[in-house]
Amino acid sequence: MELGTLTLPKSYWRKLAAELESRLAGQESLFAADATIVEAADTAMKHYHFVQTKAQEKQQRHEQRELVTVDLQSVSSSEHRSLGPELVAHAFWERLELNQILQDCGLSAKQQALAQAVVIGRLVAPSSDLASWNWLRNQTALVELLPVDLSNICKNAVYEIADILLAQKDRIEKALRNQEALLFPSQTTLFLYDLTNTYFGGQCKNNTLAKRGKSKEQRADRPLVTLALVVDQRGFPIFSRIYGGNQSEPQTLPEILEHFHIPEEPHLFAQEQPTIVMDRGIATKETIQLLKSCGYPYLVVERRAVEKEYVQEFEQVKTTFEPICHDSTSGTVYVKKLPWENGSRVLCLSTGREQKEQAIDALKEERFLQDLGRLQASVAKGNIQLAEKVGERVSRLKERYPSIASHYDIVLQLDDSRKKVTTVTYSMKESRAKRHTLTGCYVIETSHRDLAATDIWRLYTTLTQVEEAFRSIKTDLGMRPVYHQQKRRTEGHLFISVLAYHLLICIEKTLIEQDDQRRWSTVCKALSTHQRSTIIITDDQDQIHHIRVSSTPESAHQEIYRLLNVKDPLKRKHKVVAKRL
């Protein structure tokens, strides 16, 4: 045995030799209790096994090698295809047992393979369905990982598989939730619910989902479609739903409550019903009452400005509230718990939010006063004097700056005829000081009475998980824009993005378990240089050899594959294709 550098004292060598001899013979050692001997033996055996393994690999290579004389000047390569991201996505597709889930839904082997291709395409190269078809044919090695040959698939099949998956949406989402609960065990205590919308790439006049509404991406120039999503406290999807772009958010809650999917394995969930956490866009008095009547625990910030009821309490934040040191974005958060009906209310002030809102308010107020000053100057110069016209200008100012204009009294001084405006004056209301006091303030209402104020606030901040899900679906998974002209195809497009998100969240959570905080987009970019190619060589008999082979993973690739426990299942393929004339 090659022991390498031996630091053990010479007086221990005989004992070490006996220990190694015992291990090689498969016998128990007399010196196992001596930690120094055991440590030195472990190191020696590790080196021994490494040398043995390398020797066996070398012998195997010699036995399997094919030796031919080749013309080095003839070496070239072609058909380079992306492999790295696809290996990871394919591995997690199999861990989620999606083929079995789709088989249980009645999909054939070819449909299962096509579904995998389309969903992984959305994850690896997010784009339109047409672009996914081109990617599948010309850019990816994914087709080599599939059990069914899809190399010559027509583009209509890409659209049709989305329709097939959409028809099984509820069964697929429920099965995925159960499988994710098995892979990533956790007692689910929260359901986080929110909605987002995105815009269409055209007018979509025949698409009943394409509606004008308030765009969360500031795209008021385009019709919209809305995605509702429920996730747990770690970001794993529970249920999704698709609505028109003008959907009222509070009106979606009754239907969502009917479709909550609890895993069939009850031990995977907390014994009590999960608490429903919602953004203030959904939390009206009516929706809160609905949660109460259905017996759901809840935690919300109500849509109306409840903080106005607690001005006196917020004036004493620094002396009566409990501080929570958060982060550089939120700054310090101050909280105070108060009893409310059968639950609690927690008054919150975020210094980070306060600074942000004050900056926004200051900018709006500055622009409002500038526009108001320009109107005063126009009236003074006589450029505009008719009371009707001046009133219209004032109304437009109030529409443009509603949050600021409501705190100012604007008075129009009229001449004796009561038809012309002579001057425009304004004054600040007392409510402006009240607004300043409440800047950065909000009130969390919950059915929980026993939780501390800090615990309630931390539960509410988990809503960032659903916001993060929306960011991934929109940015990383090609949800926007939507180009489909039909309702069914639009729903299919969005559902494909949701399925891709299931893969994405599983990949990212696996990395987090390994203390790696990288996002999927970073991992995908790092793996993009791991490819599969065809090497072309000509031998001394003028035979042309094609060798299909995966490139050797670089150190960055190997590290990611190690963390995710992913291996390349593709074998080297060799064939003689022709003879050079």
Coordinates of C-alpha atoms in Angstrom, one line a residue:
M1 CA 0.0 0.0 0.0
E2 CA 1.1 3.5 -0.8
L3 CA 0.7 5.4 2.5
G4 CA 1.8 8.8 1.2
T5 CA 3.0 11.3 3.8
L6 CA 2.9 9.5 7.2
T7 CA 2.8 11.9 10.2
L8 CA 2.2 9.1 12.7
P9 CA 5.0 8.5 15.2
K10 CA 7.3 5.5 14.3
S11 CA 6.3 3.7 17.6
Y12 CA 2.7 3.5 16.2
W13 CA 3.7 2.0 12.8
R14 CA 3.4 -1.7 13.9
K15 CA -0.2 -1.0 15.2
L16 CA -1.1 0.9 12.0
A17 CA 0.1 -2.1 9.9
A18 CA -2.0 -4.5 12.0
E19 CA -5.0 -2.2 11.6
L20 CA -4.6 -2.0 7.8
E21 CA -4.1 -5.7 7.6
S22 CA -7.3 -6.3 9.5
R23 CA -9.3 -3.9 7.3
L24 CA -8.0 -5.5 4.1
A25 CA -8.9 -9.0 5.5
G26 CA -12.4 -7.8 6.6
Q27 CA -11.7 -8.5 10.2
E28 CA -12.3 -6.5 13.4
S29 CA -9.2 -4.5 14.6
L30 CA -7.7 -4.8 18.0
F31 CA -6.7 -1.1 17.9
A32 CA -10.1 0.4 16.7
A33 CA -10.4 2.3 20.0
D34 CA -7.2 4.3 19.4
A35 CA -8.3 7.4 17.6
T36 CA -4.9 8.3 16.3
I37 CA -4.5 4.8 14.7
V38 CA -8.0 5.0 13.3
E39 CA -7.5 8.4 11.7
A40 CA -4.2 7.4 10.1
A41 CA -5.8 4.1 8.8
D42 CA -8.8 6.0 7.4
T43 CA -6.5 8.3 5.4
A44 CA -4.5 5.4 4.1
M45 CA -7.5 3.3 3.1
K46 CA -9.1 6.3 1.3
H47 CA -5.9 6.7 -0.7
Y48 CA -5.8 2.9 -1.3
H49 CA -9.4 2.8 -2.6
F50 CA -8.7 5.8 -4.9
V51 CA -5.7 4.1 -6.4
Q52 CA -7.6 0.9 -6.8
T53 CA -10.6 2.6 -8.5
K54 CA -8.3 4.5 -10.9
A55 CA -6.5 1.2 -11.8
Q56 CA -9.8 -0.5 -12.5
E57 CA -11.0 2.4 -14.6
K58 CA -7.8 2.3 -16.6
Q59 CA -8.1 -1.4 -17.2
Q60 CA -11.7 -1.0 -18.3
R61 CA -10.7 1.7 -20.7
H62 CA -8.0 -0.5 -22.2
E63 CA -10.5 -3.4 -22.6
Q64 CA -13.1 -1.2 -24.3
R65 CA -11.0 1.0 -26.5
E66 CA -11.3 1.0 -30.2
L67 CA -8.1 2.0 -31.9
V68 CA -8.0 3.3 -35.5
T69 CA -5.5 5.5 -37.3
V70 CA -7.2 8.9 -38.0
D71 CA -6.3 12.0 -40.0
L72 CA -6.0 14.8 -37.5
Q73 CA -6.5 17.3 -40.3
S74 CA -10.0 15.9 -40.8
V75 CA -11.3 16.4 -37.3
S76 CA -14.3 18.7 -37.1
S77 CA -17.6 19.0 -35.0
S78 CA -21.2 19.8 -35.7
E79 CA -24.7 19.6 -34.2
H80 CA -23.8 21.4 -31.0
R81 CA -26.8 21.3 -28.7
S82 CA -27.4 22.7 -25.2
L83 CA -27.2 20.0 -22.6
G84 CA -26.5 21.4 -19.1
P85 CA -29.8 23.1 -18.1
E86 CA -31.7 20.2 -19.8
L87 CA -29.9 17.6 -17.6
V88 CA -31.0 19.4 -14.5
A89 CA -34.6 20.0 -15.6
H90 CA -34.9 16.4 -16.9
A91 CA -33.7 15.0 -13.5
F92 CA -36.2 17.0 -11.6
W93 CA -39.0 16.1 -14.0
E94 CA -38.3 12.5 -13.1
R95 CA -38.0 13.2 -9.3
L96 CA -41.5 14.8 -9.4
E97 CA -42.7 11.6 -11.2
L98 CA -44.4 13.8 -13.8
N99 CA -44.5 11.0 -16.4
Q100 CA -46.4 8.8 -14.0
I101 CA -48.7 11.7 -13.1
L102 CA -49.4 12.3 -16.8
Q103 CA -49.9 8.6 -17.5
D104 CA -52.5 8.5 -14.7
C105 CA -54.2 11.4 -16.5
G106 CA -54.4 9.3 -19.7
L107 CA -51.6 10.8 -21.7
S108 CA -49.7 8.4 -24.1
A109 CA -45.9 8.0 -24.0
K110 CA -45.5 10.4 -26.9
Q111 CA -47.7 13.0 -25.2
Q112 CA -45.7 12.6 -22.0
A113 CA -42.5 13.2 -23.9
L114 CA -43.9 16.2 -25.7
A115 CA -45.2 17.7 -22.4
Q116 CA -41.8 17.3 -20.9
A117 CA -40.2 19.0 -23.9
V118 CA -42.6 21.9 -23.8
V119 CA -42.4 22.5 -20.1
I120 CA -38.6 22.2 -19.9
G121 CA -38.4 24.4 -23.0
R122 CA -40.3 27.1 -21.0
L123 CA -37.9 26.6 -18.1
V124 CA -34.6 26.6 -20.2
A125 CA -35.4 28.8 -23.1
P126 CA -38.6 30.8 -22.3
S127 CA -40.3 32.3 -25.3
S128 CA -43.4 31.8 -27.5
D129 CA -44.7 28.4 -28.4
L130 CA -43.4 28.8 -32.0
A131 CA -39.9 29.7 -30.6
S132 CA -40.1 26.6 -28.3
W133 CA -40.7 24.4 -31.4
N134 CA -37.7 25.9 -33.1
W135 CA -35.6 25.4 -30.0
L136 CA -36.7 21.8 -29.7
R137 CA -35.7 21.1 -33.3
N138 CA -32.4 23.0 -33.6
Q139 CA -30.9 24.1 -30.2
T140 CA -31.3 21.5 -27.5
A141 CA -30.1 18.0 -26.6
L142 CA -33.3 17.4 -24.7
V143 CA -34.7 15.2 -27.5
E144 CA -31.9 12.7 -26.8
L145 CA -33.0 12.4 -23.1
L146 CA -36.6 11.6 -24.1
P147 CA -37.8 8.0 -24.6
V148 CA -39.7 9.0 -27.7
D149 CA -38.2 10.6 -30.8
L150 CA -39.5 14.1 -31.2
S151 CA -36.9 15.4 -33.6
N152 CA -39.5 15.8 -36.4
I153 CA -42.4 16.9 -34.4
C154 CA -44.7 19.4 -36.1
K155 CA -45.4 22.8 -34.5
N156 CA -49.1 22.2 -34.1
A157 CA -48.3 19.4 -31.6
V158 CA -46.7 22.0 -29.4
Y159 CA -50.0 24.0 -29.2
E160 CA -52.1 20.8 -28.9
I161 CA -50.1 19.4 -25.9
A162 CA -50.9 22.6 -24.0
D163 CA -54.6 22.0 -24.5
I164 CA -54.2 18.4 -23.3
L165 CA -52.4 19.5 -20.2
L166 CA -54.9 22.3 -19.5
A167 CA -57.7 19.8 -19.6
Q168 CA -56.0 17.9 -16.7
K169 CA -54.9 21.0 -14.8
D170 CA -56.6 20.2 -11.4
R171 CA -55.4 16.6 -11.3
I172 CA -51.8 17.6 -12.3
E173 CA -51.6 20.4 -9.7
K174 CA -52.9 18.2 -6.9
A175 CA -50.5 15.3 -7.8
L176 CA -47.6 17.7 -8.0
R177 CA -48.4 19.2 -4.6
N178 CA -48.4 15.7 -3.1
Q179 CA -45.1 14.8 -4.7
E180 CA -43.4 18.1 -3.6
A181 CA -44.6 17.5 -0.1
L182 CA -42.9 14.1 -0.1
L183 CA -39.6 15.5 -1.6
F184 CA -39.5 18.5 0.6
P185 CA -41.3 17.6 3.9
S186 CA -42.6 20.4 5.9
Q187 CA -45.7 21.1 8.0
T188 CA -47.7 23.5 5.8
T189 CA -49.1 26.3 8.0
L190 CA -49.7 29.1 5.5
F191 CA -51.5 29.5 2.2
L192 CA -50.4 32.7 0.4
Y193 CA -52.8 34.1 -2.2
D194 CA -52.3 36.9 -4.7
L195 CA -52.9 37.9 -8.3
T196 CA -50.9 39.4 -11.0
N197 CA -51.5 40.3 -14.7
T198 CA -49.5 40.5 -17.9
Y199 CA -50.1 41.9 -21.3
F200 CA -50.8 40.6 -24.7
G201 CA -48.6 41.0 -27.8
G202 CA -51.5 42.1 -29.9
Q203 CA -55.1 43.4 -29.7
C204 CA -56.6 39.9 -29.3
K205 CA -60.1 41.0 -30.2
N206 CA -61.5 37.5 -30.2
N207 CA -59.8 36.5 -27.0
T208 CA -62.4 36.7 -24.1
L209 CA -59.6 36.8 -21.5
A210 CA -58.0 39.9 -23.1
K211 CA -59.5 42.8 -21.1
R212 CA -58.4 46.3 -20.3
G213 CA -57.6 46.9 -16.7
K214 CA -55.0 48.3 -14.3
S215 CA -51.7 46.8 -15.4
K216 CA -49.2 45.9 -12.7
E217 CA -46.4 46.3 -15.3
Q218 CA -47.6 49.8 -16.4
R219 CA -48.8 48.5 -19.8
A220 CA -52.1 50.3 -20.0
D221 CA -51.7 50.3 -23.8
R222 CA -52.4 46.6 -24.1
P223 CA -55.2 44.2 -23.1
L224 CA -54.4 42.1 -20.0
V225 CA -54.8 38.6 -18.6
T226 CA -54.7 37.7 -14.9
L227 CA -53.1 34.8 -13.1
A228 CA -54.2 33.9 -9.5
L229 CA -51.7 31.8 -7.5
V230 CA -51.8 30.1 -4.1
V231 CA -48.4 29.0 -2.7
D232 CA -47.3 27.7 0.7
Q233 CA -44.9 29.5 3.0
R234 CA -41.9 28.2 1.1
G235 CA -43.2 29.2 -2.4
F236 CA -44.4 25.8 -3.6
P237 CA -47.6 26.2 -5.7
I238 CA -50.9 24.9 -4.3
F239 CA -53.3 26.1 -7.0
S240 CA -53.5 28.5 -9.9
R241 CA -56.4 30.1 -11.8
I242 CA -56.6 32.3 -14.9
Y243 CA -59.0 35.2 -15.3
G244 CA -59.6 38.1 -17.6
G245 CA -57.5 41.2 -17.4
N246 CA -60.3 43.3 -15.8
Q247 CA -60.9 40.8 -13.0
S248 CA -61.9 42.2 -9.6
E249 CA -59.4 40.7 -7.2
P250 CA -61.7 40.2 -4.2
Q251 CA -64.3 38.4 -6.3
T252 CA -61.9 35.6 -7.0
L253 CA -61.6 34.4 -3.4
P254 CA -64.8 32.2 -3.2
E255 CA -63.7 30.1 -6.2
I256 CA -60.1 29.8 -4.9
L257 CA -61.4 28.6 -1.5
E258 CA -63.3 25.8 -3.2
H259 CA -60.1 24.6 -5.0
F260 CA -57.5 24.4 -2.2
H261 CA -55.7 21.2 -2.6
I262 CA -54.7 19.4 0.5
P263 CA -52.2 16.5 0.0
E264 CA -53.7 13.0 0.3
E265 CA -51.1 12.2 2.9
P266 CA -52.5 14.0 6.0
H267 CA -49.2 13.7 7.9
L268 CA -47.6 16.1 5.4
F269 CA -49.8 19.0 6.7
A270 CA -50.2 20.7 10.0
Q271 CA -53.1 19.3 12.0
E272 CA -54.9 22.6 12.0
Q273 CA -56.1 24.4 8.8
P274 CA -53.4 26.5 7.2
T275 CA -53.7 30.2 7.7
I276 CA -54.6 32.2 4.6
V277 CA -52.5 35.3 4.0
M278 CA -53.6 37.8 1.4
D279 CA -52.4 41.1 0.0
R280 CA -54.5 44.3 0.6
G281 CA -55.7 44.2 -3.0
I282 CA -58.0 41.3 -2.1
A283 CA -58.7 41.9 1.5
T284 CA -62.0 43.8 1.6
K285 CA -64.5 43.6 4.4
E286 CA -66.6 41.1 2.4
T287 CA -63.6 38.8 1.7
I288 CA -62.6 38.9 5.4
Q289 CA -66.1 38.1 6.4
L290 CA -66.1 35.2 3.9
L291 CA -63.0 33.7 5.5
K292 CA -64.6 34.0 8.9
S293 CA -67.8 32.3 7.8
C294 CA -65.8 29.5 6.3
G295 CA -63.8 29.0 9.4
Y296 CA -60.4 29.8 7.8
P297 CA -57.7 31.3 10.0
Y298 CA -56.5 34.4 8.2
L299 CA -53.9 37.2 8.2
V300 CA -54.4 40.2 6.0
V301 CA -53.9 43.9 5.5
E302 CA -57.3 45.3 4.6
R303 CA -57.8 47.2 1.4
R304 CA -59.2 50.3 3.2
A305 CA -56.9 52.5 5.1
V306 CA -57.5 51.1 8.6
E307 CA -54.4 52.9 9.9
K308 CA -56.5 56.1 9.9
E309 CA -58.3 54.7 13.0
Y310 CA -55.1 54.6 15.0
V311 CA -53.5 58.0 14.4
Q312 CA -52.9 58.6 18.2
E313 CA -51.2 55.2 18.5
F314 CA -48.9 55.9 15.6
E315 CA -48.0 59.3 17.0
Q316 CA -46.3 57.4 19.9
V317 CA -44.5 54.8 17.8
K318 CA -41.1 55.3 19.3
T319 CA -42.2 55.0 22.9
T320 CA -45.0 52.4 22.9
F321 CA -44.2 50.1 19.9
E322 CA -41.8 47.1 19.9
P323 CA -38.9 47.5 17.4
I324 CA -37.8 44.7 15.0
C325 CA -34.5 45.1 13.4
H326 CA -35.1 43.9 9.9
D327 CA -32.8 44.7 6.9
S328 CA -31.5 47.6 4.9
T329 CA -34.6 47.6 2.7
S330 CA -37.3 47.7 5.3
G331 CA -35.1 49.4 8.0
T332 CA -36.6 49.1 11.5
V333 CA -40.1 47.9 11.8
Y334 CA -42.2 48.9 14.9
V335 CA -45.1 46.8 15.9
K336 CA -47.9 46.9 18.5
K337 CA -50.6 44.3 19.0
L338 CA -54.2 45.2 20.0
P339 CA -57.2 42.9 20.6
W340 CA -59.8 43.0 17.8
E341 CA -63.1 41.2 17.8
N342 CA -62.2 37.5 18.0
G343 CA -58.6 38.0 16.9
S344 CA -56.0 40.7 16.8
R345 CA -54.7 43.7 15.0
V346 CA -51.0 44.6 14.7
L347 CA -50.1 48.2 14.1
C348 CA -46.9 48.4 12.0
L349 CA -44.5 51.2 10.9
S350 CA -41.7 50.4 8.6
T351 CA -39.0 53.1 8.5
G352 CA -37.9 51.8 5.1
R353 CA -41.4 52.0 3.7
E354 CA -41.8 55.4 5.4
Q355 CA -38.8 56.9 3.6
K356 CA -39.9 55.5 0.3
E357 CA -43.5 56.8 0.6
Q358 CA -42.3 60.2 1.8
A359 CA -40.0 60.5 -1.2
I360 CA -42.8 59.5 -3.6
D361 CA -45.2 61.9 -1.8
A362 CA -42.7 64.8 -1.9
L363 CA -42.2 64.3 -5.7
K364 CA -45.9 64.1 -6.4
E365 CA -46.5 67.2 -4.2
E366 CA -43.8 69.1 -5.9
R367 CA -45.2 68.4 -9.4
F368 CA -48.7 69.1 -8.2
L369 CA -47.7 72.5 -6.9
Q370 CA -45.8 73.3 -10.0
D371 CA -48.8 72.5 -12.2
L372 CA -51.0 74.5 -9.9
G373 CA -48.6 77.4 -10.1
R374 CA -48.7 77.3 -13.9
L375 CA -52.5 77.4 -13.8
Q376 CA -52.3 80.5 -11.5
A377 CA -49.9 82.2 -13.9
S378 CA -52.1 81.5 -16.9
V379 CA -55.2 82.9 -15.1
A380 CA -53.2 86.0 -14.0
K381 CA -52.0 86.6 -17.6
G382 CA -55.5 86.2 -18.9
N383 CA -54.6 83.2 -21.0
I384 CA -57.4 81.2 -19.5
Q385 CA -60.2 82.8 -17.5
L386 CA -63.6 81.2 -18.2
A387 CA -64.7 79.5 -15.0
E388 CA -65.7 76.4 -16.9
K389 CA -62.3 76.0 -18.5
V390 CA -60.4 76.7 -15.3
G391 CA -62.6 74.2 -13.5
E392 CA -61.7 71.6 -16.0
R393 CA -58.0 72.2 -15.5
V394 CA -58.5 71.9 -11.7
S395 CA -60.4 68.6 -12.2
R396 CA -57.6 67.2 -14.3
L397 CA -55.0 68.2 -11.7
K398 CA -57.1 66.3 -9.1
E399 CA -57.3 63.3 -11.3
R400 CA -53.6 63.3 -12.0
Y401 CA -52.6 63.7 -8.3
P402 CA -55.5 62.2 -6.3
S403 CA -53.4 61.3 -3.2
I404 CA -52.0 64.8 -2.9
A405 CA -54.8 67.0 -4.2
S406 CA -57.2 65.6 -1.6
H407 CA -55.2 67.4 1.1
Y408 CA -55.5 70.9 -0.6
D409 CA -58.4 73.3 -0.9
I410 CA -58.3 75.1 -4.3
V411 CA -60.5 78.2 -4.4
L412 CA -61.4 80.0 -7.7
Q413 CA -62.1 83.8 -7.2
L414 CA -64.8 84.9 -9.8
D415 CA -65.5 88.4 -11.1
D416 CA -68.8 90.2 -10.8
S417 CA -70.3 88.3 -13.8
R418 CA -69.5 85.0 -12.2
K419 CA -68.2 83.8 -15.5
K420 CA -64.5 84.5 -15.3
V421 CA -61.8 83.6 -12.8
T422 CA -59.7 86.4 -11.5
T423 CA -57.4 84.4 -9.2
V424 CA -56.7 80.9 -8.1
T425 CA -55.7 80.3 -4.5
Y426 CA -55.0 77.2 -2.5
S427 CA -54.3 76.1 1.1
M428 CA -53.2 72.9 2.8
K429 CA -55.7 71.0 4.9
E430 CA -55.0 69.6 8.4
S431 CA -55.3 66.1 6.9
R432 CA -51.9 66.6 5.2
A433 CA -50.2 66.4 8.6
K434 CA -52.2 63.3 9.4
R435 CA -51.0 61.7 6.2
H436 CA -47.4 62.5 7.2
T437 CA -48.0 60.8 10.5
L438 CA -49.3 57.6 8.8
T439 CA -46.6 57.4 6.1
G440 CA -45.1 53.9 6.2
C441 CA -47.9 52.7 8.5
Y442 CA -50.2 49.7 8.0
V443 CA -52.4 47.4 10.1
I444 CA -52.4 43.6 10.0
E445 CA -55.6 41.9 10.9
T446 CA -55.6 38.3 11.9
S447 CA -57.8 35.6 13.5
H448 CA -54.9 34.6 15.7
R449 CA -55.1 35.8 19.3
D450 CA -52.2 34.0 20.9
L451 CA -49.4 34.9 18.6
A452 CA -47.0 37.7 19.5
A453 CA -46.9 40.9 17.4
T454 CA -43.5 40.1 16.0
D455 CA -44.7 36.6 14.9
I456 CA -47.8 37.9 13.2
W457 CA -45.7 40.5 11.3
R458 CA -43.2 37.8 10.2
L459 CA -46.1 35.6 9.0
Y460 CA -47.4 38.5 6.9
T461 CA -44.0 39.1 5.3
T462 CA -44.1 35.6 3.9
L463 CA -46.3 37.1 1.1
T464 CA -42.9 37.9 -0.5
Q465 CA -42.9 34.2 -1.5
V466 CA -45.9 34.6 -3.8
E467 CA -44.4 37.8 -5.1
E468 CA -41.2 35.9 -5.8
A469 CA -43.2 33.3 -7.6
F470 CA -44.7 35.9 -9.9
R471 CA -41.3 37.4 -10.6
S472 CA -40.0 34.0 -11.6
I473 CA -43.0 33.2 -13.8
K474 CA -42.8 36.6 -15.6
T475 CA -39.1 37.1 -15.8
D476 CA -37.6 33.6 -15.9
L477 CA -40.4 31.6 -17.5
G478 CA -41.6 33.6 -20.4
M479 CA -45.1 34.4 -19.3
R480 CA -45.1 37.8 -20.9
P481 CA -46.1 38.9 -23.4
V482 CA -48.9 36.5 -24.5
Y483 CA -49.4 36.2 -28.3
H484 CA -52.3 33.8 -28.4
Q485 CA -55.6 34.9 -30.0
Q486 CA -57.8 32.3 -28.4
K487 CA -58.9 31.9 -24.7
R488 CA -58.0 28.2 -24.5
R489 CA -54.5 28.7 -26.0
T490 CA -53.9 31.7 -23.6
E491 CA -54.8 29.5 -20.6
G492 CA -52.5 26.7 -21.9
H493 CA -49.6 29.2 -22.3
L494 CA -50.0 30.4 -18.7
F495 CA -50.4 26.9 -17.3
I496 CA -47.2 25.7 -19.0
S497 CA -45.4 28.6 -17.2
V498 CA -46.9 27.4 -13.9
L499 CA -45.7 23.8 -14.5
A500 CA -42.2 25.1 -15.3
Y501 CA -42.3 27.0 -12.1
H502 CA -42.9 23.7 -10.2
L503 CA -39.5 22.5 -11.6
L504 CA -37.8 25.9 -10.9
I505 CA -38.9 26.0 -7.2
C506 CA -37.8 22.4 -6.7
I507 CA -34.4 23.2 -8.2
E508 CA -33.9 26.3 -6.2
K509 CA -35.0 24.7 -2.9
T510 CA -32.6 21.8 -3.4
L511 CA -29.8 24.3 -3.8
I512 CA -30.9 26.2 -0.7
E513 CA -30.8 22.9 1.3
Q514 CA -27.1 22.8 0.2
D515 CA -26.5 26.3 1.4
D516 CA -26.4 27.6 -2.2
Q517 CA -28.6 30.7 -2.8
R518 CA -28.3 30.9 -6.6
R519 CA -31.4 31.5 -8.6
W520 CA -32.4 29.3 -11.6
S521 CA -31.4 32.0 -14.1
T522 CA -27.9 32.0 -12.7
V523 CA -27.6 28.2 -12.7
C524 CA -29.0 28.0 -16.3
K525 CA -26.5 30.5 -17.6
A526 CA -23.6 28.7 -15.9
L527 CA -24.6 25.4 -17.4
S528 CA -25.3 26.7 -20.9
T529 CA -21.7 26.0 -21.9
H530 CA -22.1 22.3 -21.2
Q531 CA -23.1 20.9 -24.6
R532 CA -23.5 17.8 -26.6
S533 CA -21.8 17.6 -30.0
T534 CA -21.0 15.3 -32.9
I535 CA -17.2 14.8 -33.6
I536 CA -16.4 14.0 -37.2
I537 CA -13.1 12.2 -38.1
T538 CA -11.8 10.3 -41.1
D539 CA -9.6 7.2 -40.6
D540 CA -6.8 5.8 -42.8
Q541 CA -9.4 3.8 -44.8
D542 CA -11.2 7.0 -45.7
Q543 CA -14.1 6.0 -43.6
I544 CA -16.0 9.0 -42.0
H545 CA -16.8 8.5 -38.3
H546 CA -19.5 10.4 -36.4
I547 CA -19.1 10.3 -32.6
R548 CA -22.0 11.8 -30.6
V549 CA -20.6 12.8 -27.2
S550 CA -21.3 15.1 -24.3
S551 CA -18.6 17.6 -23.5
T552 CA -16.5 17.1 -20.3
P553 CA -18.2 19.1 -17.5
E554 CA -16.1 22.0 -16.3
S555 CA -15.5 22.6 -12.6
A556 CA -18.5 25.0 -12.4
H557 CA -20.7 22.4 -14.1
Q558 CA -19.5 19.6 -11.8
E559 CA -20.2 21.7 -8.7
I560 CA -23.8 22.3 -9.7
Y561 CA -24.4 18.7 -10.7
R562 CA -22.9 17.6 -7.3
L563 CA -25.2 19.9 -5.4
L564 CA -28.3 18.8 -7.3
N565 CA -27.2 15.1 -7.5
V566 CA -27.5 15.1 -11.3
K567 CA -25.7 12.8 -13.7
D568 CA -25.5 12.7 -17.5
P569 CA -27.3 9.5 -18.6
L570 CA -26.4 9.9 -22.3
K571 CA -23.8 7.5 -23.7
R572 CA -21.2 8.0 -26.4
K573 CA -22.6 7.0 -29.9
H574 CA -20.3 6.0 -32.7
K575 CA -21.2 5.2 -36.3
V576 CA -19.5 5.1 -39.6
V577 CA -21.6 7.2 -41.9
A578 CA -19.8 7.1 -45.3
K579 CA -16.5 6.6 -47.1
R580 CA -14.7 9.6 -48.5
L581 CA -14.2 9.4 -52.3

